[in-house]
Amino acid sequence: MFSVRSTLLKTTAVQFGKLQLRQFSHLPLNVPVKLPNGLEYEQPTGLFIDNKFVPSKQHKTFEVINPSTEEEICHVYEGREDDVEAAVIAADTAFNNNSWATIDPLDRGKALWRLADFIEKDKEIIASIESLDNGKAIMNARIDVQLVINYLKASAGYADKLDGRLINTGETHFNYTKREPLGVCGQIIPWNFPLLMWAWKIAPAIITGNTVILKTAEATPLSALYVSQYIPQAGIPPGVINIVSGFGKIVGEALTQHPKIKKIAFTGSTATGKHIYQGAAAGLKKVTLELGGKSPNIVFADANIKKAVQNIITGIYFNSGEVCCAGSRAYVEESIYDEFVQELTTAAENVKVGNPFDESTFQGAQTSQMQLEKILSYVDIGKKEGATLLTGGERVGDKGYFIKPTIFGDVKEDMRIVKEEIFGPVITITKFKTLDEVVKMANDSEYGLAAGIHTTNINSAIKVADRVKAGTVWVNTYNDFHHSVPFGGFNASGLGREMGSEAIDNYTQTKAVRVRLD
């Protein structure tokens, strides 16, 4: 199914966690890949620095696995500290030579729009790469790619909107502010939405005049490398966007600690986010963090049950449950609890799990064996805690990282499966009697990323939305993103926002100018 020019390779294999690292002396900078749907393309394997694909300086590589088949797709070059240094030099040079930060903002917008156009023309290949590398259903991958296109184009529209303001302090002085870019920004993205997180990070950074060094997730580097080939074609100068594939403990640490990097943006687990925050604090870097969640999804008795069930399904089984804002805690009003649980269980058992390239598949593979094992361990924890496994909880097939959609009932609020982020297709269901009771349970979490409310009573919806501690609240919908609507969390779910004008604020600083008038 997959092919690389293995005759050109000389290898020495070593183990790095679950991945195989090798010393390749002549790994090509691109390899041919045939996708399961019959499409063929050339996959870049190098690091993308200064608008060129280059081998890593130590010529180390790591393998990329197809989570649906557990087979190797290809190897890509593994960046290390010396590669980060090369990327920093390129990004710092691009920022300080004024080839990007001080040009007409509309030119930055045009370049970003052209990048979106290149992706749009190639979106089926790109969606297929996402499915291959991540394991997500092709229908989900297409949604991701369209969101990428929309967001890049929306961000292009902010190019000439970075306005300052005039400040009246009387006739003796003229005062104004201006918003300026930060400089070189380090960005670290996760494996669950590889290309979407790439877009959420680079778009607000470069439209405001910054330059970036982005670390892909080691499990899913392929799509970010593939679309990087369009960066110079879009008219974005060398050094503005640099992509370094590698591991968090090496590349991530190097980005966090480098003195010339002025900003760190990270999406991932709360534990890793705390570590990055502490490291960045030593250099007084600006930081944005989009972290974990354990989001409540609340169903009132007056809700349209069939629509609410579908929203719950989308909230927890979309993207195989590997969504930071997944609605993993369902709270259902007591009077409809039994009916709702029956409807939801039936719907979950009808979710198509399997080959991501099957057009009827809704839930593809988990992205890695490690993640599959973590999810299954939480199923065991739930059983031992005394929760009732209503459906699922088992691996599907003997090849690929697939698991059945899982529902736990009879849970208590202090159970680990209720408190801890599982990051998989597992949901708990709890009944409630009153609005005050459900708000208290919904807020009884260290997280605060998202929440769902399902009701036909607008008064109930607004009351709960006002009181729930979450950065995003969806009413009668779930996992419903729009490029103009900011996304981010409260509490342990992070700092700062993605998308909307709020994302632009994350990548600028304010300069005040006060002029004495004679």
PDB file of C-alpha atoms in Angstrom, residues 100-337:
ATOM      1  CA  TRP A 100       7.494  40.853   6.271  1.00  0.00           C
ATOM      2  CA  ALA A 101       6.701  42.874   9.392  1.00  0.00           C
ATOM      3  CA  THR A 102       6.745  46.298   7.735  1.00  0.00           C
ATOM      4  CA  ILE A 103       5.356  45.622   4.268  1.00  0.00           C
ATOM      5  CA  ASP A 104       1.893  46.797   3.320  1.00  0.00           C
ATOM      6  CA  PRO A 105      -0.431  44.707   5.502  1.00  0.00           C
ATOM      7  CA  LEU A 106      -2.603  44.011   2.473  1.00  0.00           C
ATOM      8  CA  ASP A 107       0.328  42.174   0.890  1.00  0.00           C
ATOM      9  CA  ARG A 108       0.462  39.876   3.902  1.00  0.00           C
ATOM     10  CA  GLY A 109      -3.268  39.301   3.528  1.00  0.00           C
ATOM     11  CA  LYS A 110      -2.947  38.505  -0.168  1.00  0.00           C
ATOM     12  CA  ALA A 111      -0.188  35.973   0.510  1.00  0.00           C
ATOM     13  CA  LEU A 112      -2.244  34.226   3.203  1.00  0.00           C
ATOM     14  CA  TRP A 113      -5.254  34.151   0.884  1.00  0.00           C
ATOM     15  CA  ARG A 114      -3.129  32.615  -1.884  1.00  0.00           C
ATOM     16  CA  LEU A 115      -1.941  29.945   0.557  1.00  0.00           C
ATOM     17  CA  ALA A 116      -5.569  29.114   1.288  1.00  0.00           C
ATOM     18  CA  ASP A 117      -6.277  28.892  -2.452  1.00  0.00           C
ATOM     19  CA  PHE A 118      -3.456  26.377  -2.969  1.00  0.00           C
ATOM     20  CA  ILE A 119      -4.846  24.235  -0.151  1.00  0.00           C
ATOM     21  CA  GLU A 120      -8.363  24.492  -1.563  1.00  0.00           C
ATOM     22  CA  LYS A 121      -7.241  23.244  -4.975  1.00  0.00           C
ATOM     23  CA  ASP A 122      -5.593  20.238  -3.334  1.00  0.00           C
ATOM     24  CA  LYS A 123      -8.060  19.631  -0.503  1.00  0.00           C
ATOM     25  CA  GLU A 124      -8.967  16.009  -1.297  1.00  0.00           C
ATOM     26  CA  ILE A 125      -5.318  14.925  -1.207  1.00  0.00           C
ATOM     27  CA  ILE A 126      -4.806  16.890   2.011  1.00  0.00           C
ATOM     28  CA  ALA A 127      -7.910  15.429   3.676  1.00  0.00           C
ATOM     29  CA  SER A 128      -6.706  11.971   2.669  1.00  0.00           C
ATOM     30  CA  ILE A 129      -3.292  12.618   4.220  1.00  0.00           C
ATOM     31  CA  GLU A 130      -5.031  13.616   7.469  1.00  0.00           C
ATOM     32  CA  SER A 131      -7.053  10.396   7.477  1.00  0.00           C
ATOM     33  CA  LEU A 132      -4.002   8.301   6.685  1.00  0.00           C
ATOM     34  CA  ASP A 133      -1.762   9.872   9.311  1.00  0.00           C
ATOM     35  CA  ASN A 134      -4.252  10.549  12.106  1.00  0.00           C
ATOM     36  CA  GLY A 135      -6.783   7.742  11.602  1.00  0.00           C
ATOM     37  CA  LYS A 136      -9.799  10.064  11.507  1.00  0.00           C
ATOM     38  CA  ALA A 137     -12.730   9.383   9.196  1.00  0.00           C
ATOM     39  CA  ILE A 138     -12.350  10.986   5.778  1.00  0.00           C
ATOM     40  CA  MET A 139     -15.640  12.846   6.262  1.00  0.00           C
ATOM     41  CA  ASN A 140     -14.189  14.441   9.401  1.00  0.00           C
ATOM     42  CA  ALA A 141     -10.913  15.214   7.657  1.00  0.00           C
ATOM     43  CA  ARG A 142     -12.732  17.073   4.897  1.00  0.00           C
ATOM     44  CA  ILE A 143     -14.447  19.217   7.523  1.00  0.00           C
ATOM     45  CA  ASP A 144     -11.045  19.998   9.033  1.00  0.00           C
ATOM     46  CA  VAL A 145      -9.533  21.051   5.720  1.00  0.00           C
ATOM     47  CA  GLN A 146     -12.477  23.312   4.912  1.00  0.00           C
ATOM     48  CA  LEU A 147     -12.126  24.939   8.331  1.00  0.00           C
ATOM     49  CA  VAL A 148      -8.436  25.487   7.546  1.00  0.00           C
ATOM     50  CA  ILE A 149      -9.269  27.203   4.255  1.00  0.00           C
ATOM     51  CA  ASN A 150     -11.956  29.360   5.859  1.00  0.00           C
ATOM     52  CA  TYR A 151      -9.720  30.405   8.727  1.00  0.00           C
ATOM     53  CA  LEU A 152      -6.745  31.328   6.565  1.00  0.00           C
ATOM     54  CA  LYS A 153      -8.986  33.513   4.399  1.00  0.00           C
ATOM     55  CA  ALA A 154     -10.699  35.065   7.411  1.00  0.00           C
ATOM     56  CA  SER A 155      -7.312  35.850   8.967  1.00  0.00           C
ATOM     57  CA  ALA A 156      -6.198  37.475   5.722  1.00  0.00           C
ATOM     58  CA  GLY A 157      -8.992  39.967   6.283  1.00  0.00           C
ATOM     59  CA  TYR A 158      -7.397  41.184   9.521  1.00  0.00           C
ATOM     60  CA  ALA A 159      -4.306  42.429   7.656  1.00  0.00           C
ATOM     61  CA  ASP A 160      -5.296  46.107   7.663  1.00  0.00           C
ATOM     62  CA  LYS A 161      -7.317  46.123  10.873  1.00  0.00           C
ATOM     63  CA  LEU A 162      -4.476  46.347  13.390  1.00  0.00           C
ATOM     64  CA  ASP A 163      -5.369  49.855  14.411  1.00  0.00           C
ATOM     65  CA  GLY A 164      -4.129  51.872  17.325  1.00  0.00           C
ATOM     66  CA  ARG A 165      -5.977  54.811  18.855  1.00  0.00           C
ATOM     67  CA  LEU A 166      -5.607  58.527  19.529  1.00  0.00           C
ATOM     68  CA  ILE A 167      -5.623  59.593  23.171  1.00  0.00           C
ATOM     69  CA  ASN A 168      -6.675  63.109  24.128  1.00  0.00           C
ATOM     70  CA  THR A 169      -4.672  64.449  27.079  1.00  0.00           C
ATOM     71  CA  GLY A 170      -5.062  68.125  26.276  1.00  0.00           C
ATOM     72  CA  GLU A 171      -3.501  70.555  23.824  1.00  0.00           C
ATOM     73  CA  THR A 172       0.097  70.192  25.027  1.00  0.00           C
ATOM     74  CA  HIS A 173       0.645  66.650  23.727  1.00  0.00           C
ATOM     75  CA  PHE A 174      -0.250  64.413  20.829  1.00  0.00           C
ATOM     76  CA  ASN A 175      -0.701  60.772  21.913  1.00  0.00           C
ATOM     77  CA  TYR A 176      -1.309  57.616  19.960  1.00  0.00           C
ATOM     78  CA  THR A 177      -0.865  53.875  20.248  1.00  0.00           C
ATOM     79  CA  LYS A 178       0.112  51.331  17.617  1.00  0.00           C
ATOM     80  CA  ARG A 179       0.053  47.544  17.643  1.00  0.00           C
ATOM     81  CA  GLU A 180       3.260  45.837  16.652  1.00  0.00           C
ATOM     82  CA  PRO A 181       4.261  42.196  16.140  1.00  0.00           C
ATOM     83  CA  LEU A 182       6.191  40.357  18.846  1.00  0.00           C
ATOM     84  CA  GLY A 183       8.951  38.849  16.717  1.00  0.00           C
ATOM     85  CA  VAL A 184       9.849  35.163  16.453  1.00  0.00           C
ATOM     86  CA  CYS A 185       7.073  32.904  17.773  1.00  0.00           C
ATOM     87  CA  GLY A 186       7.457  29.247  18.765  1.00  0.00           C
ATOM     88  CA  GLN A 187       4.386  27.078  18.193  1.00  0.00           C
ATOM     89  CA  ILE A 188       3.698  23.508  19.295  1.00  0.00           C
ATOM     90  CA  ILE A 189       0.671  21.653  17.949  1.00  0.00           C
ATOM     91  CA  PRO A 190      -1.048  18.360  18.860  1.00  0.00           C
ATOM     92  CA  TRP A 191      -1.833  15.214  16.887  1.00  0.00           C
ATOM     93  CA  ASN A 192      -5.644  15.244  16.984  1.00  0.00           C
ATOM     94  CA  PHE A 193      -6.206  18.035  14.424  1.00  0.00           C
ATOM     95  CA  PRO A 194      -2.801  18.317  12.736  1.00  0.00           C
ATOM     96  CA  LEU A 195      -3.597  20.754   9.924  1.00  0.00           C
ATOM     97  CA  LEU A 196      -6.334  22.705  11.683  1.00  0.00           C
ATOM     98  CA  MET A 197      -4.034  23.438  14.621  1.00  0.00           C
ATOM     99  CA  TRP A 198      -1.307  24.419  12.126  1.00  0.00           C
ATOM    100  CA  ALA A 199      -3.712  26.980  10.643  1.00  0.00           C
ATOM    101  CA  TRP A 200      -4.943  28.233  14.028  1.00  0.00           C
ATOM    102  CA  LYS A 201      -1.326  28.901  15.004  1.00  0.00           C
ATOM    103  CA  ILE A 202       0.346  30.323  11.908  1.00  0.00           C
ATOM    104  CA  ALA A 203      -2.473  32.496  10.542  1.00  0.00           C
ATOM    105  CA  PRO A 204      -2.776  35.058  13.386  1.00  0.00           C
ATOM    106  CA  ALA A 205       0.993  35.048  13.872  1.00  0.00           C
ATOM    107  CA  ILE A 206       2.037  35.874  10.334  1.00  0.00           C
ATOM    108  CA  ILE A 207      -0.844  38.193   9.433  1.00  0.00           C
ATOM    109  CA  THR A 208       0.326  40.466  12.270  1.00  0.00           C
ATOM    110  CA  GLY A 209       3.905  40.458  10.949  1.00  0.00           C
ATOM    111  CA  ASN A 210       5.527  37.846  13.164  1.00  0.00           C
ATOM    112  CA  THR A 211       7.665  34.937  12.008  1.00  0.00           C
ATOM    113  CA  VAL A 212       7.159  31.407  13.314  1.00  0.00           C
ATOM    114  CA  ILE A 213       8.833  28.098  14.056  1.00  0.00           C
ATOM    115  CA  LEU A 214       6.222  25.388  14.405  1.00  0.00           C
ATOM    116  CA  LYS A 215       6.782  21.920  15.846  1.00  0.00           C
ATOM    117  CA  THR A 216       4.458  19.274  14.475  1.00  0.00           C
ATOM    118  CA  ALA A 217       3.270  16.401  16.650  1.00  0.00           C
ATOM    119  CA  GLU A 218       5.588  13.435  16.222  1.00  0.00           C
ATOM    120  CA  ALA A 219       2.637  11.127  15.525  1.00  0.00           C
ATOM    121  CA  THR A 220       1.152  13.281  12.739  1.00  0.00           C
ATOM    122  CA  PRO A 221       3.704  15.424  10.869  1.00  0.00           C
ATOM    123  CA  LEU A 222       2.654  14.698   7.291  1.00  0.00           C
ATOM    124  CA  SER A 223      -0.026  17.273   6.421  1.00  0.00           C
ATOM    125  CA  ALA A 224       1.900  20.269   7.806  1.00  0.00           C
ATOM    126  CA  LEU A 225       4.945  19.244   5.784  1.00  0.00           C
ATOM    127  CA  TYR A 226       2.850  18.700   2.666  1.00  0.00           C
ATOM    128  CA  VAL A 227       1.169  22.122   2.680  1.00  0.00           C
ATOM    129  CA  SER A 228       4.485  23.818   3.438  1.00  0.00           C
ATOM    130  CA  GLN A 229       5.434  23.375  -0.209  1.00  0.00           C
ATOM    131  CA  TYR A 230       2.849  26.074  -1.005  1.00  0.00           C
ATOM    132  CA  ILE A 231       4.358  28.700   1.309  1.00  0.00           C
ATOM    133  CA  PRO A 232       6.920  30.092  -1.178  1.00  0.00           C
ATOM    134  CA  GLN A 233       4.428  29.743  -4.030  1.00  0.00           C
ATOM    135  CA  ALA A 234       2.010  31.930  -2.063  1.00  0.00           C
ATOM    136  CA  GLY A 235       4.616  34.700  -1.916  1.00  0.00           C
ATOM    137  CA  ILE A 236       5.530  34.322   1.761  1.00  0.00           C
ATOM    138  CA  PRO A 237       9.249  35.208   2.121  1.00  0.00           C
ATOM    139  CA  PRO A 238      11.936  32.794   3.373  1.00  0.00           C
ATOM    140  CA  GLY A 239      12.080  32.405   7.143  1.00  0.00           C
ATOM    141  CA  VAL A 240       8.556  33.594   7.874  1.00  0.00           C
ATOM    142  CA  ILE A 241       7.177  30.060   8.411  1.00  0.00           C
ATOM    143  CA  ASN A 242       9.489  27.238   9.505  1.00  0.00           C
ATOM    144  CA  ILE A 243       8.386  23.680  10.317  1.00  0.00           C
ATOM    145  CA  VAL A 244      10.517  21.421  12.511  1.00  0.00           C
ATOM    146  CA  SER A 245       9.252  17.881  13.037  1.00  0.00           C
ATOM    147  CA  GLY A 246      10.462  16.263  16.219  1.00  0.00           C
ATOM    148  CA  PHE A 247       9.829  15.361  19.823  1.00  0.00           C
ATOM    149  CA  GLY A 248       8.579  17.574  22.602  1.00  0.00           C
ATOM    150  CA  LYS A 249      11.398  16.885  25.020  1.00  0.00           C
ATOM    151  CA  ILE A 250      13.918  18.050  22.429  1.00  0.00           C
ATOM    152  CA  VAL A 251      12.338  20.465  19.933  1.00  0.00           C
ATOM    153  CA  GLY A 252       9.616  21.690  22.287  1.00  0.00           C
ATOM    154  CA  GLU A 253      12.113  22.385  25.049  1.00  0.00           C
ATOM    155  CA  ALA A 254      14.474  24.149  22.657  1.00  0.00           C
ATOM    156  CA  LEU A 255      11.676  26.429  21.459  1.00  0.00           C
ATOM    157  CA  THR A 256      10.511  27.203  24.982  1.00  0.00           C
ATOM    158  CA  GLN A 257      13.986  28.088  26.217  1.00  0.00           C
ATOM    159  CA  HIS A 258      15.437  29.939  23.228  1.00  0.00           C
ATOM    160  CA  PRO A 259      16.138  33.590  24.117  1.00  0.00           C
ATOM    161  CA  LYS A 260      15.254  34.938  20.655  1.00  0.00           C
ATOM    162  CA  ILE A 261      11.764  33.425  20.715  1.00  0.00           C
ATOM    163  CA  LYS A 262       9.353  35.994  22.138  1.00  0.00           C
ATOM    164  CA  LYS A 263       6.137  33.980  22.255  1.00  0.00           C
ATOM    165  CA  ILE A 264       5.128  30.333  22.785  1.00  0.00           C
ATOM    166  CA  ALA A 265       1.774  28.988  21.649  1.00  0.00           C
ATOM    167  CA  PHE A 266       0.894  25.446  22.680  1.00  0.00           C
ATOM    168  CA  THR A 267      -2.076  23.144  22.245  1.00  0.00           C
ATOM    169  CA  GLY A 268      -2.051  19.879  24.181  1.00  0.00           C
ATOM    170  CA  SER A 269      -2.436  18.399  27.633  1.00  0.00           C
ATOM    171  CA  THR A 270      -2.752  20.503  30.746  1.00  0.00           C
ATOM    172  CA  ALA A 271       0.247  18.799  32.354  1.00  0.00           C
ATOM    173  CA  THR A 272       2.505  19.645  29.410  1.00  0.00           C
ATOM    174  CA  GLY A 273       1.030  23.140  29.232  1.00  0.00           C
ATOM    175  CA  LYS A 274       2.012  23.802  32.834  1.00  0.00           C
ATOM    176  CA  HIS A 275       5.550  22.657  32.090  1.00  0.00           C
ATOM    177  CA  ILE A 276       5.791  24.926  29.047  1.00  0.00           C
ATOM    178  CA  TYR A 277       4.349  27.857  30.997  1.00  0.00           C
ATOM    179  CA  GLN A 278       6.994  27.452  33.677  1.00  0.00           C
ATOM    180  CA  GLY A 279       9.785  27.214  31.115  1.00  0.00           C
ATOM    181  CA  ALA A 280       8.569  30.219  29.150  1.00  0.00           C
ATOM    182  CA  ALA A 281       8.267  32.272  32.328  1.00  0.00           C
ATOM    183  CA  ALA A 282      12.042  32.111  32.810  1.00  0.00           C
ATOM    184  CA  GLY A 283      12.434  34.105  29.597  1.00  0.00           C
ATOM    185  CA  LEU A 284       9.343  36.272  30.192  1.00  0.00           C
ATOM    186  CA  LYS A 285       7.843  35.035  26.937  1.00  0.00           C
ATOM    187  CA  LYS A 286       4.254  35.755  26.047  1.00  0.00           C
ATOM    188  CA  VAL A 287       2.274  32.496  26.231  1.00  0.00           C
ATOM    189  CA  THR A 288      -1.028  31.159  24.963  1.00  0.00           C
ATOM    190  CA  LEU A 289      -2.164  27.689  25.975  1.00  0.00           C
ATOM    191  CA  GLU A 290      -5.116  25.689  24.666  1.00  0.00           C
ATOM    192  CA  LEU A 291      -5.249  22.727  27.020  1.00  0.00           C
ATOM    193  CA  GLY A 292      -7.433  19.860  28.178  1.00  0.00           C
ATOM    194  CA  GLY A 293     -11.103  19.639  28.996  1.00  0.00           C
ATOM    195  CA  LYS A 294     -13.809  17.551  30.593  1.00  0.00           C
ATOM    196  CA  SER A 295     -16.774  19.358  29.157  1.00  0.00           C
ATOM    197  CA  PRO A 296     -20.361  18.982  30.403  1.00  0.00           C
ATOM    198  CA  ASN A 297     -23.209  18.418  27.936  1.00  0.00           C
ATOM    199  CA  ILE A 298     -26.524  19.258  29.616  1.00  0.00           C
ATOM    200  CA  VAL A 299     -29.912  17.996  28.409  1.00  0.00           C
ATOM    201  CA  PHE A 300     -33.105  19.484  29.855  1.00  0.00           C
ATOM    202  CA  ALA A 301     -36.439  17.669  29.772  1.00  0.00           C
ATOM    203  CA  ASP A 302     -37.881  20.091  27.230  1.00  0.00           C
ATOM    204  CA  ALA A 303     -35.117  19.439  24.692  1.00  0.00           C
ATOM    205  CA  ASN A 304     -35.786  17.804  21.331  1.00  0.00           C
ATOM    206  CA  ILE A 305     -34.506  14.379  22.348  1.00  0.00           C
ATOM    207  CA  LYS A 306     -33.548  13.114  18.902  1.00  0.00           C
ATOM    208  CA  LYS A 307     -31.594  16.277  18.081  1.00  0.00           C
ATOM    209  CA  ALA A 308     -29.992  16.288  21.516  1.00  0.00           C
ATOM    210  CA  VAL A 309     -28.908  12.668  21.096  1.00  0.00           C
ATOM    211  CA  GLN A 310     -27.278  13.507  17.770  1.00  0.00           C
ATOM    212  CA  ASN A 311     -25.513  16.490  19.326  1.00  0.00           C
ATOM    213  CA  ILE A 312     -24.229  14.281  22.137  1.00  0.00           C
ATOM    214  CA  ILE A 313     -22.973  11.751  19.561  1.00  0.00           C
ATOM    215  CA  THR A 314     -21.186  14.523  17.656  1.00  0.00           C
ATOM    216  CA  GLY A 315     -19.857  15.932  20.906  1.00  0.00           C
ATOM    217  CA  ILE A 316     -18.121  12.752  22.003  1.00  0.00           C
ATOM    218  CA  TYR A 317     -17.537  10.475  18.982  1.00  0.00           C
ATOM    219  CA  PHE A 318     -16.510  13.058  16.379  1.00  0.00           C
ATOM    220  CA  ASN A 319     -12.793  12.675  15.603  1.00  0.00           C
ATOM    221  CA  SER A 320     -12.808   9.411  17.584  1.00  0.00           C
ATOM    222  CA  GLY A 321     -13.318  11.369  20.792  1.00  0.00           C
ATOM    223  CA  GLU A 322      -9.849  12.892  20.462  1.00  0.00           C
ATOM    224  CA  VAL A 323     -11.144  16.427  20.943  1.00  0.00           C
ATOM    225  CA  CYS A 324     -10.051  18.663  23.812  1.00  0.00           C
ATOM    226  CA  CYS A 325     -13.563  20.104  24.158  1.00  0.00           C
ATOM    227  CA  ALA A 326     -15.370  16.758  23.766  1.00  0.00           C
ATOM    228  CA  GLY A 327     -18.669  16.628  25.648  1.00  0.00           C
ATOM    229  CA  SER A 328     -17.524  13.744  27.811  1.00  0.00           C
ATOM    230  CA  ARG A 329     -19.874  14.378  30.766  1.00  0.00           C
ATOM    231  CA  ALA A 330     -23.591  14.171  29.922  1.00  0.00           C
ATOM    232  CA  TYR A 331     -26.120  15.474  32.438  1.00  0.00           C
ATOM    233  CA  VAL A 332     -29.739  14.554  31.704  1.00  0.00           C
ATOM    234  CA  GLU A 333     -32.819  15.819  33.553  1.00  0.00           C
ATOM    235  CA  GLU A 334     -34.321  13.090  35.693  1.00  0.00           C
ATOM    236  CA  SER A 335     -37.762  12.911  34.052  1.00  0.00           C
ATOM    237  CA  ILE A 336     -36.318  11.930  30.641  1.00  0.00           C
ATOM    238  CA  TYR A 337     -33.210  10.107  31.872  1.00  0.00           C
TER     239      TYR A 337
END
